[in-house]
Short mmCIF file of C-alpha atoms in Angstrom, two decimals:
data_model
loop_
_atom_site.label_atom_id
_atom_site.label_comp_id
_atom_site.label_asym_id
_atom_site.label_seq_id
_atom_site.Cartn_x
_atom_site.Cartn_y
_atom_site.Cartn_z
CA MET A 20 99.99 97.00 101.53
CA PRO A 21 97.60 95.22 103.93
CA HIS A 22 98.67 97.19 107.02
CA LEU A 23 98.67 101.00 106.99
CA TYR A 24 99.67 103.37 109.80
CA PHE A 25 98.95 107.10 110.01
CA HIS A 26 101.13 109.05 112.42
CA ILE A 27 99.24 112.09 113.72
CA PRO A 28 101.76 114.07 115.80
CA PHE A 29 99.62 116.75 117.42
CA CYS A 30 99.19 117.03 121.20
CA ARG A 31 97.87 119.60 123.63
CA ARG A 32 100.93 119.13 125.85
CA ARG A 33 103.84 116.74 126.24
CA CYS A 34 103.42 114.02 128.86
CA SER A 35 106.20 113.85 131.44
CA TYR A 36 107.52 110.51 130.15
CA CYS A 37 106.99 111.01 126.40
CA ASP A 38 109.85 111.10 123.87
CA PHE A 39 107.67 110.48 120.80
CA SER A 40 107.80 112.77 117.82
CA ILE A 41 104.94 115.14 118.58
CA ALA A 42 103.96 118.72 117.79
CA VAL A 43 102.32 120.61 120.65
CA ARG A 44 99.74 122.94 119.11
CA LYS A 45 96.89 125.12 120.37
CA ARG A 46 95.41 124.99 116.88
CA ILE A 47 95.46 121.63 115.14
CA PRO A 48 96.47 122.16 111.48
CA ALA A 49 94.02 119.54 110.26
CA ARG A 50 93.67 120.80 106.68
CA GLU A 51 97.43 121.07 106.22
CA TYR A 52 97.95 117.61 107.69
CA VAL A 53 95.36 115.96 105.44
CA GLU A 54 96.78 117.66 102.34
CA ALA A 55 100.34 116.61 103.22
CA VAL A 56 99.44 112.98 103.91
CA LYS A 57 97.33 112.72 100.77
CA ALA A 58 100.29 114.09 98.79
CA GLU A 59 102.56 111.46 100.33
CA LEU A 60 100.03 108.74 99.52
CA ALA A 61 99.71 110.01 95.93
CA ALA A 62 103.49 109.84 95.52
CA ILE A 63 103.50 106.30 96.87
CA GLN A 64 100.77 105.44 94.38
CA VAL A 65 102.96 106.63 91.53
CA SER A 66 106.03 104.75 92.73
CA SER A 67 104.44 101.45 93.77
CA GLY A 68 100.82 101.42 92.71
CA TRP A 69 99.52 100.07 96.03
CA VAL A 70 97.30 103.08 96.72
CA ASP A 71 94.64 103.63 94.09
CA PRO A 72 91.84 105.79 95.50
CA GLY A 73 88.42 105.08 94.06
CA ALA A 74 89.34 101.79 92.42
CA ALA A 75 89.66 98.20 93.52
CA PRO A 76 92.85 97.58 95.53
CA ARG A 77 95.75 95.56 94.21
CA GLY A 78 95.97 93.81 97.54
CA SER A 79 93.62 93.41 100.45
CA ARG A 80 93.60 96.03 103.19
CA GLU A 81 93.47 94.31 106.57
CA THR A 82 94.20 96.96 109.19
CA ILE A 83 94.49 100.74 109.45
CA TYR A 84 95.85 102.42 112.57
CA PHE A 85 95.69 106.10 113.52
CA GLY A 86 98.46 106.62 116.09
CA GLY A 87 100.34 109.54 117.55
CA GLY A 88 100.57 111.94 119.15
CA THR A 89 96.90 112.34 119.87
CA PRO A 90 94.92 111.25 116.81
CA SER A 91 91.63 112.07 118.54
CA LEU A 92 92.56 115.77 118.26
CA LEU A 93 92.15 115.55 114.50
CA PRO A 94 88.57 116.53 113.57
CA PRO A 95 86.37 113.53 112.67
CA GLU A 96 85.87 114.87 109.16
CA ALA A 97 89.64 114.84 108.61
CA LEU A 98 89.84 111.22 109.79
CA HIS A 99 86.93 110.39 107.50
CA THR A 100 88.70 111.99 104.52
CA LEU A 101 91.91 110.06 105.08
CA LEU A 102 90.20 106.77 105.76
CA HIS A 103 88.00 106.93 102.68
CA TYR A 104 90.91 108.12 100.54
CA VAL A 105 92.67 104.79 101.06
CA VAL A 106 89.58 102.60 101.45
CA PRO A 107 86.65 103.93 99.38
CA PRO A 108 83.24 102.58 100.45
CA THR A 109 82.92 100.75 97.10
CA TRP A 110 85.52 98.18 98.23
CA TRP A 111 85.39 98.35 102.00
CA PRO A 112 86.45 94.95 103.43
CA GLU A 113 83.96 93.54 105.92
CA ASP A 114 86.68 92.53 108.37
CA LEU A 115 88.82 95.68 108.11
CA GLU A 116 90.21 96.65 111.54
CA VAL A 117 90.43 100.45 111.93
CA THR A 118 91.95 101.65 115.20
CA LEU A 119 92.02 105.19 116.58
CA GLU A 120 94.16 106.13 119.55
CA ALA A 121 92.09 108.51 121.66
CA ASN A 122 92.45 110.42 124.89
CA PRO A 123 89.49 110.30 127.30
CA GLU A 124 88.93 114.07 127.19
CA ASP A 125 88.34 113.95 123.42
CA VAL A 126 85.55 111.38 123.66
CA THR A 127 82.14 113.06 123.42
CA PRO A 128 78.84 111.71 122.09
CA ALA A 129 79.36 113.75 118.91
CA SER A 130 82.98 112.69 118.30
CA ALA A 131 82.34 109.03 119.11
CA SER A 132 79.37 108.87 116.73
CA ALA A 133 81.37 110.63 114.00
CA TRP A 134 84.28 108.22 114.40
CA ARG A 135 81.94 105.26 114.13
CA LEU A 136 80.24 106.65 111.05
CA ALA A 137 83.64 107.25 109.44
CA GLY A 138 84.42 103.54 109.70
CA ILE A 139 86.57 103.40 112.83
CA ASN A 140 85.69 100.25 114.74
CA ARG A 141 88.40 99.97 117.41
CA ILE A 142 89.48 102.52 120.02
CA SER A 143 92.71 102.47 122.01
CA LEU A 144 92.02 104.73 125.00
CA GLY A 145 94.99 106.32 126.78
CA ALA A 146 93.91 105.90 130.40
CA GLN A 147 97.40 105.38 131.97
CA SER A 148 96.12 105.50 135.58
CA PHE A 149 92.98 105.94 137.66
CA ASP A 150 94.76 108.09 140.25
CA ASP A 151 94.27 111.83 139.73
CA ARG A 152 97.57 112.67 141.45
CA VAL A 153 99.42 110.34 139.11
CA LEU A 154 97.64 111.74 136.05
CA ARG A 155 98.68 115.28 137.01
CA TRP A 156 102.28 114.08 137.50
CA MET A 157 102.14 112.53 134.02
CA HIS A 158 100.87 115.86 132.57
CA ARG A 159 97.72 114.13 131.36
CA VAL A 160 94.77 116.41 130.56
CA HIS A 161 92.01 114.05 131.77
CA ASP A 162 91.12 112.95 135.29
CA ALA A 163 90.17 109.45 136.42
CA ALA A 164 86.41 110.03 136.21
CA ARG A 165 86.74 110.94 132.55
CA ILE A 166 88.01 107.45 131.69
CA GLY A 167 84.82 105.73 132.77
CA ALA A 168 82.70 108.41 131.11
CA ALA A 169 84.61 107.91 127.86
CA MET A 170 84.07 104.15 127.98
CA ARG A 171 80.32 104.59 128.45
CA THR A 172 80.15 107.12 125.62
CA LEU A 173 82.06 104.86 123.24
CA ARG A 174 79.79 101.92 123.98
CA ALA A 175 76.70 104.06 123.47
CA ALA A 176 78.08 105.02 120.05
CA GLY A 177 78.36 101.36 119.07
CA PHE A 178 82.01 100.56 119.77
CA ASP A 179 82.44 96.95 120.88
CA ASN A 180 86.24 96.76 120.63
CA ILE A 181 87.94 99.05 123.15
CA SER A 182 91.46 98.85 124.54
CA LEU A 183 92.89 100.65 127.56
CA ASP A 184 96.53 101.70 128.04
CA LEU A 185 98.06 101.63 131.52
CA ILE A 186 101.58 102.52 132.72
CA PHE A 187 103.22 100.62 135.58
CA ALA A 188 106.45 100.78 137.62
CA LEU A 189 106.01 104.44 138.55
CA PRO A 190 108.34 106.11 141.11
CA VAL A 191 107.64 104.88 144.62
CA GLU A 192 107.12 108.41 145.94
CA LEU A 193 103.88 108.67 143.97
CA GLU A 194 102.39 105.90 146.13
CA ARG A 195 100.41 104.65 143.17
CA ASP A 196 98.21 101.66 143.97
CA TRP A 197 98.78 99.31 141.01
CA ARG A 198 96.28 96.76 142.32
CA ARG A 199 93.57 99.41 142.45
CA ASP A 200 94.35 100.64 138.95
CA LEU A 201 94.09 97.10 137.56
CA ASP A 202 90.82 96.53 139.40
CA GLU A 203 89.40 99.79 138.05
CA ALA A 204 90.39 98.80 134.54
CA ILE A 205 88.80 95.36 134.92
CA ARG A 206 85.61 96.94 136.30
CA LEU A 207 85.24 98.94 133.06
CA ALA A 208 85.36 95.66 131.10
CA PRO A 209 87.56 96.63 128.15
CA HIS A 210 88.23 94.00 125.52
CA HIS A 211 91.98 94.61 125.50
CA LEU A 212 94.68 96.06 127.75
CA SER A 213 98.15 97.36 126.88
CA LEU A 214 100.58 97.67 129.79
CA TYR A 215 103.78 99.70 129.49
CA GLY A 216 106.54 99.90 132.06
CA LEU A 217 107.83 103.41 132.73
CA THR A 218 111.25 104.16 131.27
CA VAL A 219 113.31 107.33 131.52
CA GLU A 220 113.97 108.66 128.03
CA GLU A 221 116.35 111.47 127.21
CA ARG A 222 115.00 114.98 126.66
CA THR A 223 111.78 114.36 128.57
CA PRO A 224 110.48 116.19 131.66
CA LEU A 225 110.91 112.93 133.59
CA ALA A 226 114.59 112.72 132.63
CA ARG A 227 115.13 116.25 133.93
CA TRP A 228 113.32 115.44 137.18
CA VAL A 229 115.45 112.34 137.71
CA SER A 230 118.69 114.18 136.91
CA ARG A 231 118.04 116.78 139.59
CA GLY A 232 116.72 114.30 142.15
CA ALA A 233 113.09 115.41 141.99
CA ALA A 234 111.96 111.92 140.94
CA ALA A 235 113.32 108.42 141.36
CA ALA A 236 114.24 106.30 138.36
CA PRO A 237 112.13 103.18 137.85
CA ASP A 238 113.17 100.29 140.07
CA ASP A 239 113.82 96.92 138.41
CA ASP A 240 112.36 94.93 141.30
CA ARG A 241 109.22 97.07 141.37
CA TYR A 242 108.93 96.71 137.59
CA ALA A 243 109.07 92.90 137.81
CA GLU A 244 106.71 92.72 140.78
CA GLU A 245 104.03 94.85 139.13
CA TYR A 246 104.39 93.11 135.76
CA LEU A 247 103.97 89.66 137.27
CA PHE A 248 101.06 90.80 139.42
CA ALA A 249 99.32 92.13 136.30
CA HIS A 250 99.61 88.68 134.71
CA GLU A 251 98.08 87.11 137.80
CA ARG A 252 95.26 89.63 138.26
CA LEU A 253 94.30 89.97 134.60
CA GLY A 254 94.52 86.24 134.03
CA ALA A 255 92.01 85.69 136.82
CA ALA A 256 89.72 88.20 135.08
CA GLY A 257 89.76 86.31 131.80
CA PHE A 258 92.47 88.20 129.93
CA VAL A 259 95.15 86.30 128.02
CA PHE A 260 98.56 87.83 127.41
CA TYR A 261 99.28 87.21 123.76
CA GLU A 262 102.35 89.47 123.65
CA VAL A 263 104.77 90.92 126.18
CA SER A 264 102.72 94.06 126.84
CA ASN A 265 99.26 93.14 125.57
CA ALA A 266 96.36 91.11 126.94
CA ALA A 267 92.96 90.47 125.40
CA ARG A 268 89.79 88.52 125.94
CA ASP A 269 86.89 87.54 123.69
CA GLY A 270 89.32 87.06 120.79
CA ARG A 271 90.04 90.80 120.62
CA ARG A 272 93.75 90.81 119.86
CA SER A 273 95.04 93.83 117.97
CA ARG A 274 95.44 92.55 114.43
CA HIS A 275 97.43 95.61 113.39
CA ASN A 276 100.03 95.29 116.15
CA SER A 277 100.12 91.52 115.64
CA ALA A 278 101.27 92.20 112.09
CA TYR A 279 104.31 94.04 113.48
CA TRP A 280 105.15 91.17 115.83
CA SER A 281 104.86 88.57 113.10
CA GLY A 282 107.29 90.45 110.84
CA ARG A 283 104.74 91.25 108.13
CA PRO A 284 105.28 94.30 105.88
CA TYR A 285 103.50 97.55 106.74
CA ARG A 286 103.47 101.12 105.52
CA GLY A 287 103.52 104.25 107.67
CA VAL A 288 102.60 107.74 106.47
CA GLY A 289 102.91 111.09 108.20
CA PRO A 290 105.83 112.64 110.10
CA ALA A 291 108.09 110.12 111.87
CA ALA A 292 106.12 107.19 110.48
CA HIS A 293 108.07 103.95 110.02
CA SER A 294 107.62 101.34 107.28
CA PHE A 295 108.90 97.82 106.64
CA ASP A 296 108.85 95.98 103.32
CA GLY A 297 110.18 92.63 104.49
CA ARG A 298 113.87 93.39 103.97
CA SER A 299 114.38 97.05 104.85
CA ARG A 300 113.04 99.70 107.19
CA PHE A 301 112.60 103.33 106.30
CA TRP A 302 111.19 106.25 108.20
CA ASN A 303 109.96 109.76 107.52
CA LEU A 304 111.26 113.08 108.71
CA ALA A 305 110.22 113.43 112.33
CA ALA A 306 109.42 117.14 112.67
CA TRP A 307 105.98 118.13 111.43
CA GLU A 308 107.13 121.30 109.64
CA ALA A 309 110.07 119.55 107.96
CA TYR A 310 107.76 116.78 106.79
CA ARG A 311 105.14 119.24 105.53
CA ARG A 312 107.68 121.31 103.60
CA ALA A 313 109.25 118.25 101.98
CA VAL A 314 105.94 116.90 100.75
CA ALA A 315 104.75 120.34 99.58
CA ALA A 316 107.94 120.68 97.51
CA GLY A 317 107.31 117.32 95.87
CA HIS A 318 110.19 115.63 97.69
CA SER A 319 110.11 112.28 99.41
CA PRO A 320 109.60 112.67 103.18
CA VAL A 321 111.68 109.54 103.83
CA GLU A 322 114.61 110.51 106.02
CA ALA A 323 116.60 107.27 106.09
CA GLU A 324 116.54 103.56 105.30
CA GLU A 325 118.10 100.50 106.89
CA VAL A 326 118.53 97.34 104.85
CA LEU A 327 118.60 94.34 107.18
CA THR A 328 121.29 91.72 106.80
CA ASP A 329 120.36 88.04 106.91
CA GLU A 330 121.77 87.91 110.46
CA GLN A 331 119.66 90.88 111.57
CA ARG A 332 116.53 89.38 110.05
CA GLU A 333 117.20 86.08 111.83
CA LEU A 334 117.73 87.82 115.17
CA GLU A 335 114.56 89.81 114.70
CA ARG A 336 112.59 86.73 113.71
CA ILE A 337 113.62 84.99 116.94
CA TYR A 338 112.97 88.06 119.08
CA LEU A 339 109.53 88.79 117.63
CA ALA A 340 108.44 85.16 117.90
CA LEU A 341 109.47 84.88 121.54
CA ARG A 342 107.65 88.07 122.54
CA THR A 343 104.33 86.49 121.53
CA SER A 344 102.34 83.70 123.16
CA GLU A 345 102.80 81.56 120.03
CA GLY A 346 106.53 81.46 120.64
CA LEU A 347 109.30 80.16 118.37
CA PRO A 348 108.84 76.96 116.32
CA LEU A 349 111.43 74.31 117.10
CA THR A 350 111.68 73.78 113.37
CA ALA A 351 113.02 77.33 113.07
CA LEU A 352 116.26 76.59 114.90
CA PRO A 353 119.57 77.88 113.50
CA PRO A 354 121.58 75.96 110.86
CA ALA A 355 122.79 72.48 111.73
CA ALA A 356 126.26 73.65 112.78
CA ALA A 357 124.80 75.85 115.51
CA ARG A 358 121.82 73.70 116.44
CA GLU A 359 123.46 71.70 119.24
CA SER A 360 124.76 74.79 121.03
CA PHE A 361 121.40 76.51 120.56
CA ARG A 362 119.59 73.53 122.09
CA ASP A 363 121.98 73.47 125.04
CA ARG A 364 121.28 77.12 125.81
CA LEU A 365 117.58 76.60 125.34
CA THR A 366 117.58 73.63 127.70
CA ALA A 367 119.26 75.78 130.34
CA TRP A 368 116.56 78.44 130.01
CA VAL A 369 113.78 75.84 130.20
CA GLY A 370 115.36 74.62 133.43
CA THR A 371 114.83 78.03 135.03
CA GLY A 372 111.07 77.76 134.51
CA TRP A 373 111.04 81.03 132.57
CA VAL A 374 110.68 79.28 129.21
CA GLU A 375 108.79 76.12 128.28
CA VAL A 376 108.43 73.87 125.28
CA VAL A 377 104.77 73.53 124.30
CA GLY A 378 104.30 70.98 121.57
CA ASP A 379 106.72 71.99 118.84
CA ARG A 380 107.24 75.58 120.02
CA VAL A 381 109.39 77.44 122.54
CA VAL A 382 107.19 79.77 124.59
CA CYS A 383 108.12 82.39 127.20
CA ARG A 384 106.31 82.54 130.50
CA ALA A 385 105.80 85.92 132.16
CA GLU A 386 109.15 85.58 133.94
CA GLY A 387 110.82 84.87 130.61
CA TRP A 388 109.26 87.94 129.00
CA LEU A 389 110.86 90.01 131.75
CA ARG A 390 114.23 88.63 130.63
CA LEU A 391 113.51 88.53 126.90
CA ASP A 392 116.48 90.64 125.81
CA ALA A 393 118.90 88.45 127.77
CA LEU A 394 117.26 85.29 126.49
CA VAL A 395 117.49 86.29 122.83
CA ARG A 396 121.07 87.52 123.27
CA ASP A 397 122.03 84.24 124.93
CA LEU A 398 120.41 82.07 122.27
CA THR A 399 121.77 84.03 119.31
CA LEU A 400 125.28 84.22 120.79
CA SER A 401 125.23 80.45 121.14
CA ALA A 402 124.46 80.17 117.44
CA ALA A 403 127.11 82.72 116.46
CA SER A 404 129.83 81.01 118.46
CA SER A 405 129.21 77.59 116.89
#
């Protein structure tokens, strides 16, 4: 499998907005995690033959992604063990993209050097904001000064592909200055930025705050205003949005995430990890202890599977294409019976200025990306009703 994802669930604390499958631990069970994941990989090797440690791969490995959780909490030697288990140095691809999600407080000269020596060549740094008040509200461990220090440390260790994460559309009572945060991010000169609008998810501290009136829910108008301003400000700084939430310069798009958006197969290992084989999705048990026990007992950690129908695959193909800057090929329109209705709906959307036809492709502008769900629903309903 060319694209491999490791889910590392451990965190020091849960962020106020986070509903991911994480395990808050004072002690990171690194040895237990490595043993469990290697056991899962060994079982996959037996069933499919795509993992063959120490020998030449059956297919090329293009990207590896350590996500979480907080992968930077895992000791560098544990990351090294996992990475070289699936990609031994004897057949290390020259262009392999290896990403580690890291929090600023975990970046030290020693850890950064160890990550680089292990083979990690891309860092996704969870900055979120440059306002200390906002970071405390988010339950982040780092402060704003630590972000810049982490960037300098990573560069000194030899990293030349660094991404920053930022969250926008925060409650108005926080008085967060989005312009200032963008300017601070630009000043640090990352190669890539990921921007995520705040949403209120169930069973999070934020959801409890909103339910009792201690925090305001995100405002749609504020969301749109800050999203469009980010396009304007980052575009002026040389960044190009190549996907709804991601902008890059210097050709530094995330190849791993781009594989998701292009519908290519990928494999996820670890608790709560998701996989896709081209026709079906399956995902592992979410809780760390449940996952660990299943693997230790020799059982599959896969919790469930969803086989996509042809209609679901078509809808997903349209959705994924339109969320990228490449857009949807006009040659990929629905069957002839639905094509006229589809074109009528598409023409209406182009008339709004939110969507444009560039050459032989339908491409969303920033305003269209804000309305992507409605656009896809409108276009696919037109096909279904024909």
